Coordinates of N, CA and C and ligand atoms in Angstrom, one line a residue:
M1 N -32.2 -86.1 50.0 CA -31.7 -85.9 49.1 C -30.8 -84.8 49.6
P2 N -29.1 -84.8 50.1 CA -28.9 -84.0 50.3 C -29.1 -82.9 50.0
Q3 N -28.8 -81.1 49.2 CA -28.8 -80.8 49.0 C -27.4 -79.8 49.5
P4 N -26.7 -80.3 48.0 CA -25.4 -79.1 47.8 C -26.0 -77.5 47.5
G5 N -24.9 -77.1 48.2 CA -25.7 -75.7 48.1 C -26.1 -74.7 48.9
P6 N -26.3 -73.4 49.0 CA -27.2 -72.8 50.2 C -26.9 -73.3 51.3
A7 N -27.9 -74.3 51.1 CA -28.7 -74.8 52.5 C -26.5 -75.7 53.6
D8 N -25.8 -75.9 52.4 CA -24.6 -76.3 53.4 C -24.8 -75.4 54.6
H9 N -24.7 -74.0 54.1 CA -24.4 -73.0 54.8 C -25.3 -73.2 56.9
Q10 N -26.2 -73.8 56.5 CA -27.0 -73.2 57.2 C -26.8 -73.9 58.9
Y11 N -25.6 -74.6 59.2 CA -25.3 -75.0 60.2 C -23.8 -74.9 60.6
G12 N -23.1 -73.6 59.1 CA -21.6 -72.9 59.8 C -22.0 -71.7 60.5
P13 N -20.9 -70.8 60.3 CA -21.1 -69.5 60.7 C -21.8 -68.6 59.9
P14 N -22.4 -68.2 60.3 CA -22.8 -66.6 59.5 C -22.1 -66.2 58.0
P15 N -22.8 -66.5 57.2 CA -21.7 -65.9 56.1 C -21.6 -64.1 56.3
Q16 N -19.9 -64.2 56.0 CA -19.7 -62.5 56.3 C -19.5 -61.7 54.9
Q17 N -21.2 -61.5 54.9 CA -22.0 -60.7 54.0 C -22.1 -59.2 54.2
Q18 N -21.0 -58.8 53.9 CA -21.5 -56.2 54.4 C -21.0 -56.1 53.2
P19 N -22.7 -55.7 52.5 CA -22.3 -55.4 51.3 C -22.1 -53.4 51.3
P20 N -21.4 -53.1 50.2 CA -20.7 -51.8 50.8 C -22.1 -51.0 50.1
I21 N -22.6 -50.2 51.4 CA -23.4 -48.6 51.4 C -23.0 -47.7 50.3
P22 N -23.7 -47.7 49.2 CA -23.5 -46.4 48.8 C -23.9 -45.5 50.1
P23 N -22.1 -44.4 49.7 CA -23.8 -43.2 50.7 C -24.6 -41.9 50.0
P24 N -25.8 -41.9 51.3 CA -26.6 -41.0 50.0 C -26.0 -40.0 49.6
H25 N -26.4 -39.5 48.4 CA -26.0 -38.0 47.9 C -25.5 -36.9 48.8
G26 N -24.5 -36.5 48.5 CA -24.7 -34.7 49.1 C -24.0 -35.4 50.8
R27 N -23.9 -36.0 51.6 CA -23.5 -36.6 52.8 C -22.0 -36.9 52.8
E28 N -21.7 -37.1 51.2 CA -19.7 -37.6 51.5 C -18.6 -36.9 52.4
A29 N -19.1 -35.8 52.4 CA -18.4 -35.1 53.6 C -18.1 -35.6 55.5
T30 N -19.1 -36.1 55.5 CA -19.1 -36.3 56.8 C -18.5 -37.6 56.5
L31 N -18.4 -38.6 55.7 CA -17.6 -40.1 56.2 C -16.8 -40.6 56.2
L32 N -16.4 -39.7 56.7 CA -14.8 -39.1 57.0 C -13.9 -41.0 57.3
P33 N -13.1 -40.9 57.3 CA -12.3 -42.6 58.0 C -11.8 -42.0 59.7
P34 N -12.3 -43.0 60.5 CA -12.1 -42.3 62.0 C -10.9 -42.2 62.4
D35 N -10.0 -42.0 62.2 CA -9.1 -41.6 62.3 C -9.0 -39.8 61.4
Q36 N -9.9 -39.7 60.8 CA -9.7 -38.3 60.4 C -10.6 -37.6 60.9
Q37 N -11.9 -37.9 61.4 CA -12.6 -37.8 62.0 C -12.2 -37.2 63.7
R38 N -11.0 -38.2 64.3 CA -10.1 -37.7 65.3 C -8.8 -37.0 65.3
G39 N -9.4 -35.6 64.1 CA -8.0 -34.9 64.2 C -6.9 -35.6 64.1
H40 N -6.4 -37.1 63.4 CA -5.5 -37.6 62.7 C -3.9 -36.6 63.1
Q41 N -3.0 -36.5 63.6 CA -2.2 -35.6 63.5 C -1.0 -36.5 63.5
H42 N 0.2 -36.0 62.3 CA 1.1 -36.3 62.5 C 2.6 -35.2 63.2
P43 N 2.6 -35.8 64.7 CA 3.9 -35.2 65.4 C 5.7 -34.7 65.0
Q44 N 5.6 -33.4 65.1 CA 6.7 -33.2 64.5 C 8.0 -33.0 65.6
Q45 N 8.0 -33.7 66.8 CA 8.7 -33.3 68.0 C 8.6 -35.3 68.2
P46 N 9.1 -36.1 67.3 CA 10.1 -37.4 67.8 C 10.4 -37.5 68.9
D47 N 11.4 -36.6 70.1 CA 12.4 -37.1 71.0 C 11.3 -36.8 72.6
S48 N 9.6 -36.4 72.5 CA 9.3 -36.7 73.1 C 8.7 -37.4 72.7
T49 N 7.4 -38.1 71.9 CA 6.7 -39.2 71.3 C 7.1 -40.4 71.5
A50 N 8.8 -40.0 71.2 CA 9.0 -41.5 70.2 C 9.4 -42.5 71.2
F51 N 8.5 -43.4 70.9 CA 10.0 -45.0 72.2 C 10.9 -45.3 72.6
M52 N 12.2 -45.6 72.9 CA 13.1 -45.7 73.3 C 13.3 -46.6 74.5
C53 N 14.8 -47.4 73.5 CA 15.1 -48.8 74.1 C 15.6 -47.8 75.5
P54 N 14.6 -48.9 76.8 CA 14.7 -48.7 77.9 C 16.2 -48.6 78.4
Y55 N 16.8 -48.9 77.6 CA 18.6 -49.7 77.6 C 19.4 -48.8 78.0
C56 N 19.5 -48.5 76.3 CA 20.7 -47.9 76.0 C 19.8 -46.8 75.3
E57 N 18.2 -45.9 75.3 CA 17.5 -44.6 74.7 C 17.6 -45.0 73.6
A58 N 18.4 -45.5 72.4 CA 18.0 -45.5 71.1 C 16.5 -45.0 70.6
V59 N 16.4 -44.8 69.2 CA 15.1 -44.1 69.1 C 14.9 -45.6 68.2
L60 N 12.9 -46.1 68.9 CA 13.2 -47.1 68.0 C 12.7 -47.0 67.1
T61 N 13.0 -47.3 65.4 CA 11.8 -47.4 64.8 C 11.1 -48.3 64.0
N62 N 10.5 -49.1 65.1 CA 9.5 -50.4 65.1 C 9.5 -50.6 66.7
P63 N 8.4 -50.1 67.2 CA 8.8 -50.1 68.4 C 8.2 -51.7 69.2
G64 N 7.5 -52.5 68.6 CA 6.8 -53.7 68.8 C 7.8 -55.7 68.0
A65 N 9.0 -53.9 67.6 CA 10.4 -54.9 67.7 C 10.8 -56.3 68.9
A66 N 11.0 -57.5 68.8 CA 11.6 -58.2 70.2 C 13.1 -57.3 70.7
Q67 N 13.7 -57.2 69.9 CA 15.5 -56.2 70.4 C 15.1 -54.9 69.8
C68 N 16.0 -54.3 70.4 CA 16.1 -52.6 70.2 C 17.6 -52.7 68.5
N69 N 17.6 -52.2 67.9 CA 18.5 -52.1 66.8 C 19.4 -52.0 67.0
S70 N 19.8 -51.0 68.1 CA 21.2 -50.2 68.6 C 21.3 -51.6 69.2
C71 N 21.0 -51.6 70.9 CA 21.9 -52.3 72.2 C 21.8 -53.8 71.4
G72 N 21.1 -54.5 70.8 CA 20.8 -55.2 71.0 C 19.9 -56.8 71.6
R73 N 19.3 -55.7 72.9 CA 18.9 -57.1 74.3 C 16.9 -56.5 73.4
P74 N 16.6 -57.7 74.6 CA 15.2 -57.9 74.3 C 14.0 -56.2 74.5
L75 N 13.4 -56.1 73.8 CA 12.9 -54.8 74.6 C 11.2 -55.5 75.6
P76 N 11.2 -54.8 76.3 CA 9.5 -55.1 77.0 C 8.5 -55.5 76.0
Q77 N 7.9 -56.1 76.3 CA 6.9 -56.8 75.0 C 5.2 -55.8 75.5
K78 N 3.9 -55.6 74.8 CA 2.5 -55.0 75.4 C 2.6 -56.1 76.3
G79 N 1.2 -55.8 77.2 CA 0.8 -55.9 78.1 C 1.6 -55.7 79.3
T80 N 2.6 -54.5 79.8 CA 3.7 -54.6 80.4 C 2.7 -53.2 80.9
P81 N 3.4 -53.0 82.8 CA 2.4 -51.7 83.1 C 2.9 -50.7 82.2
I82 N 1.5 -49.8 83.1 CA 1.3 -48.4 82.1 C 1.5 -47.9 83.8
L83 N 1.8 -46.7 83.3 CA 2.5 -45.4 84.6 C 0.6 -44.4 83.6
R84 N 0.5 -44.4 84.6 CA -1.1 -43.1 84.3 C -0.3 -41.9 85.9
V85 N -0.8 -40.7 85.1 CA -1.0 -39.5 86.5 C -2.2 -38.2 85.6
Q86 N -3.2 -38.8 87.3 CA -4.3 -38.0 86.5 C -4.3 -36.3 87.0
F87 N -4.4 -35.9 86.3 CA -3.8 -33.9 87.1 C -5.8 -33.8 86.6
P88 N -6.2 -32.6 86.9 CA -7.3 -31.9 87.0 C -7.9 -31.7 85.8
T89 N -6.8 -31.6 84.7 CA -7.0 -31.3 83.5 C -7.0 -32.4 82.3
G90 N -7.0 -33.5 83.1 CA -7.1 -34.6 82.5 C -5.7 -36.2 82.3
E91 N -5.7 -36.5 82.3 CA -4.8 -38.1 82.5 C -4.2 -38.4 81.2
L92 N -2.9 -38.6 82.1 CA -1.5 -39.1 80.8 C -1.7 -40.5 81.6
K93 N -1.1 -41.0 79.9 CA -0.2 -42.6 80.1 C 0.9 -42.6 79.5
V94 N 1.8 -43.6 80.3 CA 3.2 -43.8 79.9 C 3.2 -45.5 79.7
S95 N 3.5 -45.7 78.3 CA 3.9 -47.1 78.6 C 5.9 -46.9 79.0
V96 N 6.2 -48.7 79.1 CA 7.0 -49.3 80.0 C 7.7 -48.4 77.9
G97 N 9.1 -47.5 78.0 CA 10.0 -47.6 76.8 C 10.2 -46.0 76.7
Q98 N 8.3 -45.6 77.0 CA 8.3 -44.1 76.6 C 8.3 -43.5 77.2
H99 N 9.3 -42.1 77.0 CA 9.8 -40.2 77.5 C 9.1 -39.2 78.1
L100 N 7.6 -39.2 78.4 CA 6.6 -38.3 78.1 C 6.8 -36.6 78.7
V101 N 7.8 -35.9 78.1 CA 7.7 -34.6 78.8 C 6.5 -34.1 78.3
L102 N 6.2 -33.6 80.5 CA 5.8 -32.1 80.2 C 6.0 -30.5 80.8
G103 N 4.7 -30.3 80.2 CA 5.3 -29.0 80.0 C 4.6 -28.5 79.5
R104 N 5.1 -26.7 79.0 CA 3.6 -25.8 78.3 C 3.6 -25.7 77.1
D105 N 5.1 -26.0 76.6 CA 5.1 -25.8 75.2 C 4.7 -27.1 74.0
A106 N 3.8 -26.8 73.5 CA 3.7 -28.0 73.0 C 4.3 -28.4 71.4
G107 N 5.8 -27.4 71.7 CA 7.2 -28.0 70.7 C 8.2 -28.7 71.6
Q108 N 7.5 -28.6 72.9 CA 8.4 -29.6 73.6 C 7.6 -30.9 74.1
S109 N 5.9 -30.7 74.5 CA 5.7 -31.8 75.0 C 3.8 -32.4 74.0
P110 N 4.5 -32.9 74.2 CA 2.9 -34.0 73.3 C 1.6 -33.6 74.0
V111 N 1.7 -33.8 75.7 CA 0.0 -32.9 76.9 C 0.7 -31.5 77.0
A112 N 0.8 -31.0 76.1 CA 1.4 -29.5 76.7 C 0.1 -29.0 76.6
A113 N -2.1 -28.9 76.4 CA -2.9 -29.0 76.2 C -3.1 -29.4 77.5
T114 N -2.4 -30.0 78.1 CA -3.1 -30.6 79.2 C -3.0 -29.1 80.6
F115 N -1.7 -28.6 80.6 CA -0.6 -27.5 80.8 C -0.6 -26.3 80.9
T116 N -1.4 -26.1 79.7 CA -1.8 -24.5 79.2 C -1.9 -23.6 79.5
Q117 N -3.2 -23.7 80.8 CA -4.1 -22.9 81.9 C -2.4 -22.4 83.5
Y118 N -1.5 -23.5 83.1 CA -1.1 -23.2 84.6 C -0.1 -22.1 84.0
D119 N -0.2 -21.6 84.2 CA 1.7 -19.9 83.7 C 2.9 -21.1 84.0
N120 N 3.4 -21.3 85.9 CA 3.7 -21.0 86.8 C 4.3 -22.4 85.9
V121 N 3.6 -23.2 84.9 CA 4.7 -24.7 84.0 C 5.6 -24.3 83.8
S122 N 6.6 -24.7 83.3 CA 7.4 -24.6 82.5 C 6.8 -25.2 80.9
R123 N 8.1 -23.8 79.8 CA 7.7 -24.8 78.9 C 8.1 -26.3 78.8
R124 N 8.9 -26.7 78.9 CA 9.4 -27.9 79.8 C 10.2 -28.2 81.0
H125 N 9.1 -28.5 82.0 CA 9.0 -28.6 82.9 C 9.7 -30.2 83.5
S126 N 9.7 -31.0 82.8 CA 10.1 -32.7 83.9 C 9.5 -33.8 83.1
T127 N 10.6 -35.0 83.3 CA 10.1 -36.0 82.4 C 9.3 -37.6 83.3
V128 N 8.8 -37.6 83.0 CA 8.4 -39.2 83.6 C 8.5 -40.7 82.4
W129 N 8.7 -41.2 82.7 CA 9.0 -42.7 81.8 C 8.2 -43.5 83.3
L130 N 8.5 -44.9 82.4 CA 8.6 -46.4 83.2 C 9.6 -47.5 82.8
D131 N 10.3 -47.9 83.5 CA 11.6 -48.2 82.8 C 11.3 -50.3 82.9
P132 N 12.4 -50.7 82.2 CA 11.4 -52.4 82.2 C 10.8 -53.0 82.9
S133 N 11.3 -52.7 84.2 CA 10.8 -53.3 85.7 C 9.6 -53.1 86.0
G134 N 9.2 -52.4 85.7 CA 8.1 -51.8 85.9 C 8.3 -50.5 86.9
T135 N 8.9 -49.9 87.2 CA 9.1 -49.0 88.4 C 9.1 -47.4 87.2
A136 N 8.1 -46.3 87.8 CA 7.7 -45.1 86.9 C 9.2 -44.3 88.2
W137 N 10.0 -43.6 86.9 CA 10.2 -42.3 87.5 C 10.2 -40.6 86.5
V138 N 10.3 -39.6 87.9 CA 10.0 -38.4 87.3 C 11.4 -37.8 87.3
R139 N 11.6 -37.0 86.0 CA 12.9 -35.9 86.6 C 12.4 -34.7 86.5
D140 N 13.4 -33.6 86.9 CA 13.1 -32.5 86.7 C 13.9 -31.7 85.5
E141 N 13.0 -31.1 84.4 CA 13.7 -30.6 83.6 C 14.6 -29.4 84.3
G142 N 14.8 -28.9 84.9 CA 15.4 -27.3 85.1 C 13.9 -26.6 85.1
S143 N 13.4 -26.8 85.4 CA 11.8 -25.9 85.7 C 12.2 -24.5 86.5
T144 N 11.4 -24.0 86.2 CA 11.4 -22.9 86.9 C 10.6 -22.5 88.1
N145 N 9.9 -23.2 88.5 CA 9.1 -23.0 89.3 C 9.0 -24.8 90.5
G146 N 9.7 -25.8 89.9 CA 9.9 -26.5 90.1 C 8.8 -28.2 90.2
T147 N 10.2 -29.3 90.6 CA 8.5 -30.1 90.4 C 8.6 -31.0 92.0
F148 N 7.6 -31.6 92.6 CA 7.6 -31.6 93.7 C 7.2 -33.1 93.3
V149 N 7.8 -34.9 94.6 CA 6.7 -35.0 94.8 C 6.2 -35.7 96.2
N150 N 5.3 -35.4 96.8 CA 4.8 -35.8 97.9 C 5.1 -34.4 98.8
G151 N 5.4 -33.3 98.0 CA 5.1 -31.8 98.5 C 6.9 -31.6 99.0
E152 N 8.2 -32.9 97.9 CA 9.4 -32.7 98.4 C 9.4 -32.2 96.9
R153 N 10.3 -31.0 96.7 CA 11.3 -30.6 95.7 C 12.0 -31.2 95.2
L154 N 12.3 -31.2 93.4 CA 12.9 -32.2 93.3 C 14.8 -31.6 93.0
P155 N 15.6 -32.2 93.4 CA 16.6 -31.5 92.7 C 16.7 -31.6 90.5
R156 N 17.3 -30.4 90.3 CA 17.8 -29.8 88.7 C 18.4 -31.5 88.2
G157 N 17.4 -32.5 87.8 CA 18.4 -33.2 86.9 C 18.1 -34.8 87.9
V158 N 17.4 -35.1 88.5 CA 17.6 -35.8 89.6 C 16.6 -37.0 89.2
E159 N 16.5 -38.2 88.9 CA 15.0 -38.8 88.6 C 15.1 -39.4 89.5
A160 N 13.8 -39.4 90.4 CA 13.2 -40.3 91.7 C 12.3 -40.9 91.2
P161 N 11.8 -42.1 91.8 CA 10.9 -42.7 91.6 C 9.7 -42.1 91.8
L162 N 8.7 -42.9 91.7 CA 6.8 -42.5 91.9 C 6.5 -44.1 92.3
R163 N 5.6 -43.7 93.1 CA 4.8 -45.4 93.2 C 3.6 -45.1 93.5
D164 N 2.0 -45.9 93.3 CA 1.3 -45.8 92.9 C 1.1 -44.5 94.2
G165 N 0.3 -44.1 93.8 CA -0.7 -43.4 94.7 C 0.0 -41.5 94.8
D166 N 1.3 -41.1 94.9 CA 2.2 -40.2 94.9 C 1.8 -39.0 94.7
Q167 N 1.7 -37.8 94.7 CA 1.1 -36.8 94.4 C 2.2 -36.3 93.6
L168 N 2.3 -35.8 92.2 CA 3.5 -34.8 91.4 C 2.5 -33.7 91.0
R169 N 3.9 -33.3 91.5 CA 2.9 -31.9 91.4 C 4.2 -30.7 90.2
L170 N 3.8 -30.0 89.7 CA 4.4 -29.2 88.4 C 4.5 -27.4 89.5
A171 N 5.5 -26.9 89.6 CA 5.4 -24.6 90.2 C 4.4 -25.7 91.4
A172 N 4.0 -24.5 91.6 CA 2.5 -25.0 92.7 C 0.9 -24.2 92.0
D173 N 1.2 -25.0 91.3 CA -0.3 -25.1 90.2 C -0.5 -26.8 90.2
V174 N 0.0 -27.0 89.6 CA -1.1 -28.9 89.2 C -0.1 -29.4 89.9
T175 N -1.5 -30.4 90.9 CA -0.8 -31.4 91.0 C -1.6 -33.1 90.3
G176 N -1.2 -34.3 90.9 CA -1.4 -35.4 89.4 C -0.9 -36.1 90.6
T177 N -1.9 -37.1 90.3 CA -2.0 -38.8 91.5 C -1.5 -39.8 90.6
V178 N -0.2 -40.4 91.0 CA 0.5 -41.2 90.6 C -0.8 -42.6 90.6
Q179 N -0.4 -43.2 89.2 CA -1.4 -44.3 89.6 C -1.1 -45.5 88.7
L180 N -0.1 -46.1 89.2 CA 0.6 -47.5 88.1 C -0.3 -48.5 88.3
A181 N -0.3 -48.9 87.3 CA -0.5 -50.7 87.4 C -0.6 -51.7 87.8
Ligands
ZN201 ZN1 19.0 -50.2 73.2

């Protein structure tokens, strides 16, 4: 005789039982949600971290949207290339549509911690980004000591392409290797 009830689960997926585990008394302070443990912050500089439309550069309120809400063009979706720049003090990652300001001032650059130890890097030094075709670019933002690609100084404001393996140098101080996946 088939037995309805618990025996029916025998060949099915294991029951999703996750009984709540009450925290031991006195340890609540250590059981923060993961984003609090990482020191999650709410950045106050939307221009340097915001996702922008790669066509019209409107700031996207919803980066996952299929179309730009300003110009209506289709936006690149996830799975597109990523630009990485490996500096001795850290690796920077830039997605399509993201403009990343490099510099020493935390109010200007979300990655300022990578450059604070380099006195000759300007507060707002250069910007790197990735266009929808997967080409990476860098632009000097009027830095005092220059932005260099493979040893060649970029004129201020000029957009220069970056290729895999290029050496991106800020002032005389810090050189990063470009990696394009
Ligand atoms: Zn747009």
